[in-house]
XYZ file of N, CA and C in Angstrom:
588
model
N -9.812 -56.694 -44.088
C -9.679 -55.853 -42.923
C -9.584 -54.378 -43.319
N -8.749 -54.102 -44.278
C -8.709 -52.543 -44.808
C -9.878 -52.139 -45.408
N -10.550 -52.516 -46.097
C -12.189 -52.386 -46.259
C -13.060 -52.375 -45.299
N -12.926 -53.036 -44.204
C -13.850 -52.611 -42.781
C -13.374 -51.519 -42.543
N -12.217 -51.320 -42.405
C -11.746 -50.288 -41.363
C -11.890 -48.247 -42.687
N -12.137 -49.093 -43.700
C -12.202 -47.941 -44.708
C -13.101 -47.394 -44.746
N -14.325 -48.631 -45.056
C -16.034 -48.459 -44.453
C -16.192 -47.632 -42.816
N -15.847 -48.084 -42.176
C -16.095 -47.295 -40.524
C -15.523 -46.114 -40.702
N -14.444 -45.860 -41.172
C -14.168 -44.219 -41.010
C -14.843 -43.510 -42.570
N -15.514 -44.421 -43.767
C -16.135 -43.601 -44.277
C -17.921 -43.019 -43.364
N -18.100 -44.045 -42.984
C -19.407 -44.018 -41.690
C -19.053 -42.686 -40.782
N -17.800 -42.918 -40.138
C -17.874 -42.066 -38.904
C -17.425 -40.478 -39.764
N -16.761 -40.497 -41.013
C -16.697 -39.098 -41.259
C -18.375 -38.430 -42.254
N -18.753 -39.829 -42.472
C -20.087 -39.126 -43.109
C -21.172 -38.581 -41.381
N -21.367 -39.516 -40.413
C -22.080 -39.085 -39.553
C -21.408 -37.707 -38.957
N -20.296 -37.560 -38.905
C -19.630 -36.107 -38.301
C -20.298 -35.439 -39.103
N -20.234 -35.419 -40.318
C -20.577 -34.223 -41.496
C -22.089 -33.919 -41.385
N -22.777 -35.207 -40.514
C -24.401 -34.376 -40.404
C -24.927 -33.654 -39.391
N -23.859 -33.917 -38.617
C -24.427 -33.242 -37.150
C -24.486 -31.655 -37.525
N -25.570 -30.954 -36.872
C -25.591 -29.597 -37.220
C -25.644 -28.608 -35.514
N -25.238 -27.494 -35.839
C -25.608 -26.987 -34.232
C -25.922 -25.420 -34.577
N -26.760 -25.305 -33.568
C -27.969 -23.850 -33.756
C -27.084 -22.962 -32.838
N -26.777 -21.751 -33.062
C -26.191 -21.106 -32.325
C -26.589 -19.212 -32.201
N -26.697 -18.354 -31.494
C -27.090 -17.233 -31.245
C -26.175 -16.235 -31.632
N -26.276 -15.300 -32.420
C -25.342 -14.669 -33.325
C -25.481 -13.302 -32.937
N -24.422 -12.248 -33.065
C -24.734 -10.842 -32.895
C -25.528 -10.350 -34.448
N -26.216 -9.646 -34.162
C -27.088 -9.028 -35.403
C -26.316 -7.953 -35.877
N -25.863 -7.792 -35.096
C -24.885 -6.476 -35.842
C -23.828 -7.060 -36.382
N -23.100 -7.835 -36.413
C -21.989 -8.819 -36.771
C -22.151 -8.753 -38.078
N -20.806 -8.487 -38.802
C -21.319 -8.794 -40.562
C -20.977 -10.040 -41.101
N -21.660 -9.935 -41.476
C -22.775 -11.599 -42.423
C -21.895 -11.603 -43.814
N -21.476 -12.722 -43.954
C -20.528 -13.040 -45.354
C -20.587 -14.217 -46.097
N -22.038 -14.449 -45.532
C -22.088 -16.016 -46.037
C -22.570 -16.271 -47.546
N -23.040 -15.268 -48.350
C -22.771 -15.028 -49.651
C -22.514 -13.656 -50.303
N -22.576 -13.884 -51.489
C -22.644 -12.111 -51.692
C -23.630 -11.704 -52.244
N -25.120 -12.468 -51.838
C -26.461 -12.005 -52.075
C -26.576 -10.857 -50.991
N -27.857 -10.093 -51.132
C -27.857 -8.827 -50.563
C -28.508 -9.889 -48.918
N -28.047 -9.106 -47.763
C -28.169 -9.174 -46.608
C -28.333 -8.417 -45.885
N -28.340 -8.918 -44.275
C -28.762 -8.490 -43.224
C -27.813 -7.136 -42.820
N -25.990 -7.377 -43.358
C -25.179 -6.011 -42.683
C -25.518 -5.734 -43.887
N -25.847 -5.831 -45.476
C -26.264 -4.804 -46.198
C -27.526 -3.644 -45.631
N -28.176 -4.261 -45.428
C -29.135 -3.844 -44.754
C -29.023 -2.800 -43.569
N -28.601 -3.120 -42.562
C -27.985 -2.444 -41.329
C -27.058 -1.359 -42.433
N -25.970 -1.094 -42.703
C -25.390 -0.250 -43.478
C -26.288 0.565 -44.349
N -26.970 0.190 -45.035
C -28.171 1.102 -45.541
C -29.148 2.009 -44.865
N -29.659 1.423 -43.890
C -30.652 2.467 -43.076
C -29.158 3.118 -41.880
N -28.276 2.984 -41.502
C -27.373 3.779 -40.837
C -27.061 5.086 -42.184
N -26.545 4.406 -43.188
C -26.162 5.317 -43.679
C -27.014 6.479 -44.489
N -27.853 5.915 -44.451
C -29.783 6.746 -45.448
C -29.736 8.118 -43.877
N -30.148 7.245 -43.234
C -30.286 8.020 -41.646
C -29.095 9.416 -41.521
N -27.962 8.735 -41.447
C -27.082 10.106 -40.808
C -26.797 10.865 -42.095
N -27.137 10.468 -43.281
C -26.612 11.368 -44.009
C -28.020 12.612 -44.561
N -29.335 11.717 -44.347
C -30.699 12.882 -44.086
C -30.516 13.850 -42.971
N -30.100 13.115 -41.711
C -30.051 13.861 -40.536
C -29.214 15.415 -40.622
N -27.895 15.244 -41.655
C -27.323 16.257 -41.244
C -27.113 17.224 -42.487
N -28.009 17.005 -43.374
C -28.050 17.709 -44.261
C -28.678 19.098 -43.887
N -28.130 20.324 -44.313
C -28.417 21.526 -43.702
C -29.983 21.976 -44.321
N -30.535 21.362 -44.840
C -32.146 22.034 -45.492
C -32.987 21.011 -44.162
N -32.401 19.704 -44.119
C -33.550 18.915 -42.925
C -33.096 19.231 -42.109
N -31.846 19.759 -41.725
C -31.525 20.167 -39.910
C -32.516 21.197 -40.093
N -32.481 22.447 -40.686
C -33.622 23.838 -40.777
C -35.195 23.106 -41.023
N -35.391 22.270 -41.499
C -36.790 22.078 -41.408
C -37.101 21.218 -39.819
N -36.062 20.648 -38.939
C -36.447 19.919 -38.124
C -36.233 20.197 -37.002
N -35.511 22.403 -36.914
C -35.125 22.704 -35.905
C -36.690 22.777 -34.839
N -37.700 23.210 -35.029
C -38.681 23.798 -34.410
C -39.657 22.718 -34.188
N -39.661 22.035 -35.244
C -40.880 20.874 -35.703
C -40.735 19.605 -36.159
N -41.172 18.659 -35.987
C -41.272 17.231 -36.255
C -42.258 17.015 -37.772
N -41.573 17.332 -38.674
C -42.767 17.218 -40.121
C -43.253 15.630 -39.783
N -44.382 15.602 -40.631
C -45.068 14.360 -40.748
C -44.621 13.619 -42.490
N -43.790 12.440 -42.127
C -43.526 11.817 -43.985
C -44.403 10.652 -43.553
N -44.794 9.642 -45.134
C -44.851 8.276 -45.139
C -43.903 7.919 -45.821
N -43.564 6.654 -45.985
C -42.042 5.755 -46.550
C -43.596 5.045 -47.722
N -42.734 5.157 -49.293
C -43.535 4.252 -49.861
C -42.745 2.957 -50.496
N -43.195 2.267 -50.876
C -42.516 1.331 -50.864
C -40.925 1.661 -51.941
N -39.786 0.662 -51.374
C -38.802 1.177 -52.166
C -38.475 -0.151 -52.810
N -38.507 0.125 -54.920
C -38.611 -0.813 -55.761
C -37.536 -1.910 -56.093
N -37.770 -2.726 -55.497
C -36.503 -3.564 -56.072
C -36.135 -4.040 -57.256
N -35.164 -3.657 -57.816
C -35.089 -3.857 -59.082
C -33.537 -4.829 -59.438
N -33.370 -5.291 -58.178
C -32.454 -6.446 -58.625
C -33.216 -7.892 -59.101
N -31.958 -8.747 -59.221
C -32.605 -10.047 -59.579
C -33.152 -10.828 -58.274
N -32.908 -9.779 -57.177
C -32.902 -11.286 -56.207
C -34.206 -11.057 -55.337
N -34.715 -11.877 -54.493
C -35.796 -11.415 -53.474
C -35.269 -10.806 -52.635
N -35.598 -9.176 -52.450
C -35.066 -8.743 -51.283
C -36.064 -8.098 -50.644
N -36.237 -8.198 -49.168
C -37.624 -7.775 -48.206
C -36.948 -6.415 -48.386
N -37.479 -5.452 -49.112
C -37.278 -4.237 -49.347
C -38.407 -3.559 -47.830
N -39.211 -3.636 -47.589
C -39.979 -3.382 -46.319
C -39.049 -3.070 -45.078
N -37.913 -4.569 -44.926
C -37.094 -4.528 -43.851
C -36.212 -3.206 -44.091
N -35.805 -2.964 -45.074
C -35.153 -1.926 -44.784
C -35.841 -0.509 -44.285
N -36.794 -0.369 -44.749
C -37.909 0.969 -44.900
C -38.227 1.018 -43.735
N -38.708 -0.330 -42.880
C -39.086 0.069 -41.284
C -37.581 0.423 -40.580
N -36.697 -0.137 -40.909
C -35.380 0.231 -40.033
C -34.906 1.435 -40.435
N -35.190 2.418 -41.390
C -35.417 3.504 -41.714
C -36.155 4.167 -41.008
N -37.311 3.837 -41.225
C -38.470 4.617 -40.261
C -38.174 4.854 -38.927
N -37.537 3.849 -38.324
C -37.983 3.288 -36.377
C -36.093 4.151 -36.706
N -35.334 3.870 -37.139
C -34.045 5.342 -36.896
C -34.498 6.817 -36.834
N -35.656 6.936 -37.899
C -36.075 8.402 -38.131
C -36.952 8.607 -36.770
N -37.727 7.719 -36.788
C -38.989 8.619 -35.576
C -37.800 8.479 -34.334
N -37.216 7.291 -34.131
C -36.264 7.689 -32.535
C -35.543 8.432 -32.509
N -35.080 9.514 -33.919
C -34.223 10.444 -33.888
C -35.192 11.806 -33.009
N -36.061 11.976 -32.712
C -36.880 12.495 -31.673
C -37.628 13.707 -33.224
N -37.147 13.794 -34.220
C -36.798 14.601 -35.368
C -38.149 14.508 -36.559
N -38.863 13.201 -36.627
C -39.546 13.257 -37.811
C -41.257 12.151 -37.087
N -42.394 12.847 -37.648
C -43.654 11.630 -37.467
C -43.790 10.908 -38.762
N -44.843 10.160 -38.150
C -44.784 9.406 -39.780
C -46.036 9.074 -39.732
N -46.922 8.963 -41.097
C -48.152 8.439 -40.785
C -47.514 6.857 -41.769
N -48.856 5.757 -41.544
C -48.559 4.351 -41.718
C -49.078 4.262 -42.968
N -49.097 4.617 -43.963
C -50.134 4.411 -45.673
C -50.511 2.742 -45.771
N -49.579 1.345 -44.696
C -49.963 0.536 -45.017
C -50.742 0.002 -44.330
N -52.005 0.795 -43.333
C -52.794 0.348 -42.395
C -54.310 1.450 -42.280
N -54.089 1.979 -43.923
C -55.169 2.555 -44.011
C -56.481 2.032 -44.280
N -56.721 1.077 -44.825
C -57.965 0.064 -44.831
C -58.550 -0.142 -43.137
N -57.319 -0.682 -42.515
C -57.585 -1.149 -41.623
C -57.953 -0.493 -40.294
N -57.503 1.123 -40.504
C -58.019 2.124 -39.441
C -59.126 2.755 -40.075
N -59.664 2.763 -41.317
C -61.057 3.352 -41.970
C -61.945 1.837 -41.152
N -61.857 0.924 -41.329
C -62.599 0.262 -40.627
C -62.830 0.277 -38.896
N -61.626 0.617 -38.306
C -62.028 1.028 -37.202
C -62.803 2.126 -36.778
N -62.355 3.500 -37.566
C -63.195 4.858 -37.415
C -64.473 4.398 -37.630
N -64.920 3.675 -38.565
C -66.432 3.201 -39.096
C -67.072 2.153 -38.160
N -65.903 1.748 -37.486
C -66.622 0.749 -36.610
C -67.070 1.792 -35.143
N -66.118 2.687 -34.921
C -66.255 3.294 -33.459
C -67.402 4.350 -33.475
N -67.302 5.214 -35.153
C -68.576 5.907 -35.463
C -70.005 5.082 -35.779
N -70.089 3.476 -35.938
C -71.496 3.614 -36.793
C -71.619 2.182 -35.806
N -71.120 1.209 -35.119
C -71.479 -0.117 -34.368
C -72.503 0.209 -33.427
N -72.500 1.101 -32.759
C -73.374 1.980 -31.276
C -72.671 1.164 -30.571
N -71.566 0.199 -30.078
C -71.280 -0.164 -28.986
C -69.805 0.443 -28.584
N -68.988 1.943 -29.016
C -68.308 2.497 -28.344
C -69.158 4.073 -28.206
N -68.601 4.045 -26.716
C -69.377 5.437 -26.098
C -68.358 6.428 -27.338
N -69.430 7.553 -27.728
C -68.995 8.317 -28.855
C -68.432 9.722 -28.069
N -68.001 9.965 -26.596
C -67.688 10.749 -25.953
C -66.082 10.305 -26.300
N -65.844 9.418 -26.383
C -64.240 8.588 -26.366
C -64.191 8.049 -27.782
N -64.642 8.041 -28.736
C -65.255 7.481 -30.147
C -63.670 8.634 -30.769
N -62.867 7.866 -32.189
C -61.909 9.098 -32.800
C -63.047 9.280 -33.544
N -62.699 10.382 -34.306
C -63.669 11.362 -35.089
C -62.885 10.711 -36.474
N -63.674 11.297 -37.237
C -63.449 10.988 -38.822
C -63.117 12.014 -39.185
N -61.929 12.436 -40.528
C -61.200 13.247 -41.102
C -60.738 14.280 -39.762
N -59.826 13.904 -39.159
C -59.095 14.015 -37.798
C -57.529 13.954 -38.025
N -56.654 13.397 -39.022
C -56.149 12.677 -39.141
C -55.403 13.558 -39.824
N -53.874 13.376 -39.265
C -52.853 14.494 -39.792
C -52.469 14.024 -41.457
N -51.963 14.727 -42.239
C -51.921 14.932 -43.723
C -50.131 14.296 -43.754
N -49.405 13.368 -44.471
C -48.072 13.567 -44.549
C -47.612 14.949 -45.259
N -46.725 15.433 -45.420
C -45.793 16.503 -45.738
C -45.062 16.154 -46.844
N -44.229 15.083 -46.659
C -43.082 14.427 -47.029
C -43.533 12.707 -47.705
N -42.591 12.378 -48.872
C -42.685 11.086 -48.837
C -41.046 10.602 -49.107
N -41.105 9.522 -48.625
C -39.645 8.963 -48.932
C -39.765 7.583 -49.186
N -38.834 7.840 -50.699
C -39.100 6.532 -51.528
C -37.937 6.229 -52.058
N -37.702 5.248 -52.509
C -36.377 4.546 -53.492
C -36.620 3.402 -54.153
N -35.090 3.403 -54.307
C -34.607 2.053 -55.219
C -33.751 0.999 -55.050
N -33.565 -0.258 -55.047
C -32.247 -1.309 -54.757
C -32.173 -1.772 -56.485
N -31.159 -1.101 -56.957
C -31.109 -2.264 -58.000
C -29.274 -3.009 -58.052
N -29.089 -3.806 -58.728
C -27.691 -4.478 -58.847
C -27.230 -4.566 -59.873
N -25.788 -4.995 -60.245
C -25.611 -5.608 -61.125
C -24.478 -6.729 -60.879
N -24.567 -7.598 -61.324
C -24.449 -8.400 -61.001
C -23.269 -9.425 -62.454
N -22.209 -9.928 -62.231
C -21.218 -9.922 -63.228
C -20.598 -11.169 -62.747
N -19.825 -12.466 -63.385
C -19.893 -13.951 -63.190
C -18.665 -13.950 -64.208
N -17.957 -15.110 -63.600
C -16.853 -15.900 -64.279
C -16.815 -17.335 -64.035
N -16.098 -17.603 -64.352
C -16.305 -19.544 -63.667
C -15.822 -19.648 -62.484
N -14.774 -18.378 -61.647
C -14.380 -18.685 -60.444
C -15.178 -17.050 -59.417
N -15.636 -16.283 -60.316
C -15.472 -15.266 -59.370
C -16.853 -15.055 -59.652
N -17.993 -14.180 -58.662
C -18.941 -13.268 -58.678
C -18.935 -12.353 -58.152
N -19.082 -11.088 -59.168
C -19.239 -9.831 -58.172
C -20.571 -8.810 -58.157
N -21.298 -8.448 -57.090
C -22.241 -7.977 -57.287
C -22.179 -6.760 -56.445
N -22.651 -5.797 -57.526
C -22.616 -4.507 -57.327
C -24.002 -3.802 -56.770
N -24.048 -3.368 -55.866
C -25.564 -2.905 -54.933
C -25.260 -1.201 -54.927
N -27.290 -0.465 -55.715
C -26.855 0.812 -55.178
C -28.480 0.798 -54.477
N -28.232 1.640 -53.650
C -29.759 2.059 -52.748
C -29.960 3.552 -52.805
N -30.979 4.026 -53.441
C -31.147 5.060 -53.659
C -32.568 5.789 -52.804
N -32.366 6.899 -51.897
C -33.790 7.356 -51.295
C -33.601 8.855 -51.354
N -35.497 9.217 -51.209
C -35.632 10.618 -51.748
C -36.223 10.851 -51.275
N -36.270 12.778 -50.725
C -37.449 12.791 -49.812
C -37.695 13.964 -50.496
N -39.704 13.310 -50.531
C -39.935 14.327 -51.627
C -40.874 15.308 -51.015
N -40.824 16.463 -50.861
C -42.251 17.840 -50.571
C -43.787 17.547 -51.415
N -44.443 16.980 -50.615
C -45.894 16.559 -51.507
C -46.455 17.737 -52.103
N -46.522 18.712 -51.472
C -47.199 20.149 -51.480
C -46.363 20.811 -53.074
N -45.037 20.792 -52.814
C -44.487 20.759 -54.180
C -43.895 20.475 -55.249
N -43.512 19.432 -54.852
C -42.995 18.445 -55.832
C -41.370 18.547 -55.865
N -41.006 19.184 -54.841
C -39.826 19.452 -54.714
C -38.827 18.161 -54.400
N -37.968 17.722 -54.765
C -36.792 16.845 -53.859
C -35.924 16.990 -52.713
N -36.067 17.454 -51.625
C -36.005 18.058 -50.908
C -34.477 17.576 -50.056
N -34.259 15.745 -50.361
C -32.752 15.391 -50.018
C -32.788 13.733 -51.182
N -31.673 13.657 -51.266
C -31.383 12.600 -51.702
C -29.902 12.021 -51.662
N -30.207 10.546 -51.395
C -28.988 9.604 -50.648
C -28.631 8.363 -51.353
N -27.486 8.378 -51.575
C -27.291 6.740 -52.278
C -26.171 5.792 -51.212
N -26.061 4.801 -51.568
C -25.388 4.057 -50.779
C -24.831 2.846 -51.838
N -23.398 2.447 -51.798
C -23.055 1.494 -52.498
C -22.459 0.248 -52.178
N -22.383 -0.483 -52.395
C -22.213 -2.197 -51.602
C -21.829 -2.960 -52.473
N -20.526 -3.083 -52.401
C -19.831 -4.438 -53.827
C -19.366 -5.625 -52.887
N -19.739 -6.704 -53.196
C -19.255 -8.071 -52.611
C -19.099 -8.930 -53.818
N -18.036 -9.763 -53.221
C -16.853 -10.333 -54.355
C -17.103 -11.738 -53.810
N -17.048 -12.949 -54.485
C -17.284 -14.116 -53.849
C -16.575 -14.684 -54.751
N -15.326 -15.721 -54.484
C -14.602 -16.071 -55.610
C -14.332 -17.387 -54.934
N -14.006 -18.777 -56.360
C -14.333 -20.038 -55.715
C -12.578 -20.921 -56.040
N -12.000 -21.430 -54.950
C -11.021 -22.096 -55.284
C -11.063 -22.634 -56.297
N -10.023 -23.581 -56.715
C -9.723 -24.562 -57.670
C -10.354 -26.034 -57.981
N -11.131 -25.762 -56.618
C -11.815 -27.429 -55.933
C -13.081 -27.292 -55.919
N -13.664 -25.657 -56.306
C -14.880 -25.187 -55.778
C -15.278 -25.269 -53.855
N -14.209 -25.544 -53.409
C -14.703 -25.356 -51.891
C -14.438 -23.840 -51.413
């Protein structure tokens, strides 16, 4: 009898343990479910890249009158882990252009608009009264680029990984550095006695 009854509640606590449930989360909410780089890393990075370009006194003077034109190039990841370095760069970008403050041209959709200009100039089936023109096309000013790298340090109970994000905005015309921003992010993940 104690073996049935040992069996059924090993049954009923293994079936509890599989049930799973999908649930709708705030995105802004910070995320702690490891201490690999994430989503509030992320969010914290383009907030903090953002207000600290914004109020630097050389880009407030370049952005009193005019909206310069930058591109974002890609920023290198140089940790160990896969990180969509992109995600951060557009949430960079889409802060900068809604700051009403900066344009941007797209460097990663240039193939794909030379084929349109070539298609609207040379197919004959768009009226060339409404046709864009070729070499039309505003010049960036600015580029802004970086870095994610980590380091990353292990014990048998603890991991700690150290995150820096580094961006630069550089004057194409002269090679100047014109601002630069870092951001730092340490998360600690340490494991009981039981590993739970």
């Amino acid at each position: 009898m104690r073996v049935v009854m040992a069996m059924m509640l090993g049954v009923a606590l293994l079936a509890s343990g599989c049930a799973s449930k999908v649930e709708y989360g705030d995105p802004q909410a910070r995320e702690t479910v490891t201490p690999d780089f994430g989503s509030s890393d992320l969010q914290m990075i383009a907030t903090k890249m953002v207000d600290d370009m914004m109020v630097f006194p050389p880009v407030v003077e370049l952005t009193r009158n005019r909206r310069p034109v930058l591109f974002v190039d890609r920023v290198k990841n140089k940790t160990s882990e896969h990180v969509d370095t992109e995600s951060i760069t557009d949430t960079i970008q889409s802060r900068l252009i809604n700051s009403g403050k900066f344009r941007f041209v797209d460097m990663t959709v240039v193939d794909r608009v030379r084929q349109q200009l070539e298609y609207q100039q040379d197919s004959g089936m768009v009226d060339q009264s409404t046709a864009a023109q070729m070499g039309r096309q505003i010049g960036a000013e600015f580029m802004l680029y970086g870095n994610l790298s980590s380091i990353v340090k292990r014990d048998n109970s603890t991991k700690d990984v150290y995150y820096k994000f580094t961006l630069k905005l550089l004057n194409i015309q002269s090679g100047i550095i014109e601002w630069s921003g870092e951001k730092e992010i340490r998360k600690t993940r340490s494991r009981s006695l039981f590993g739970l």
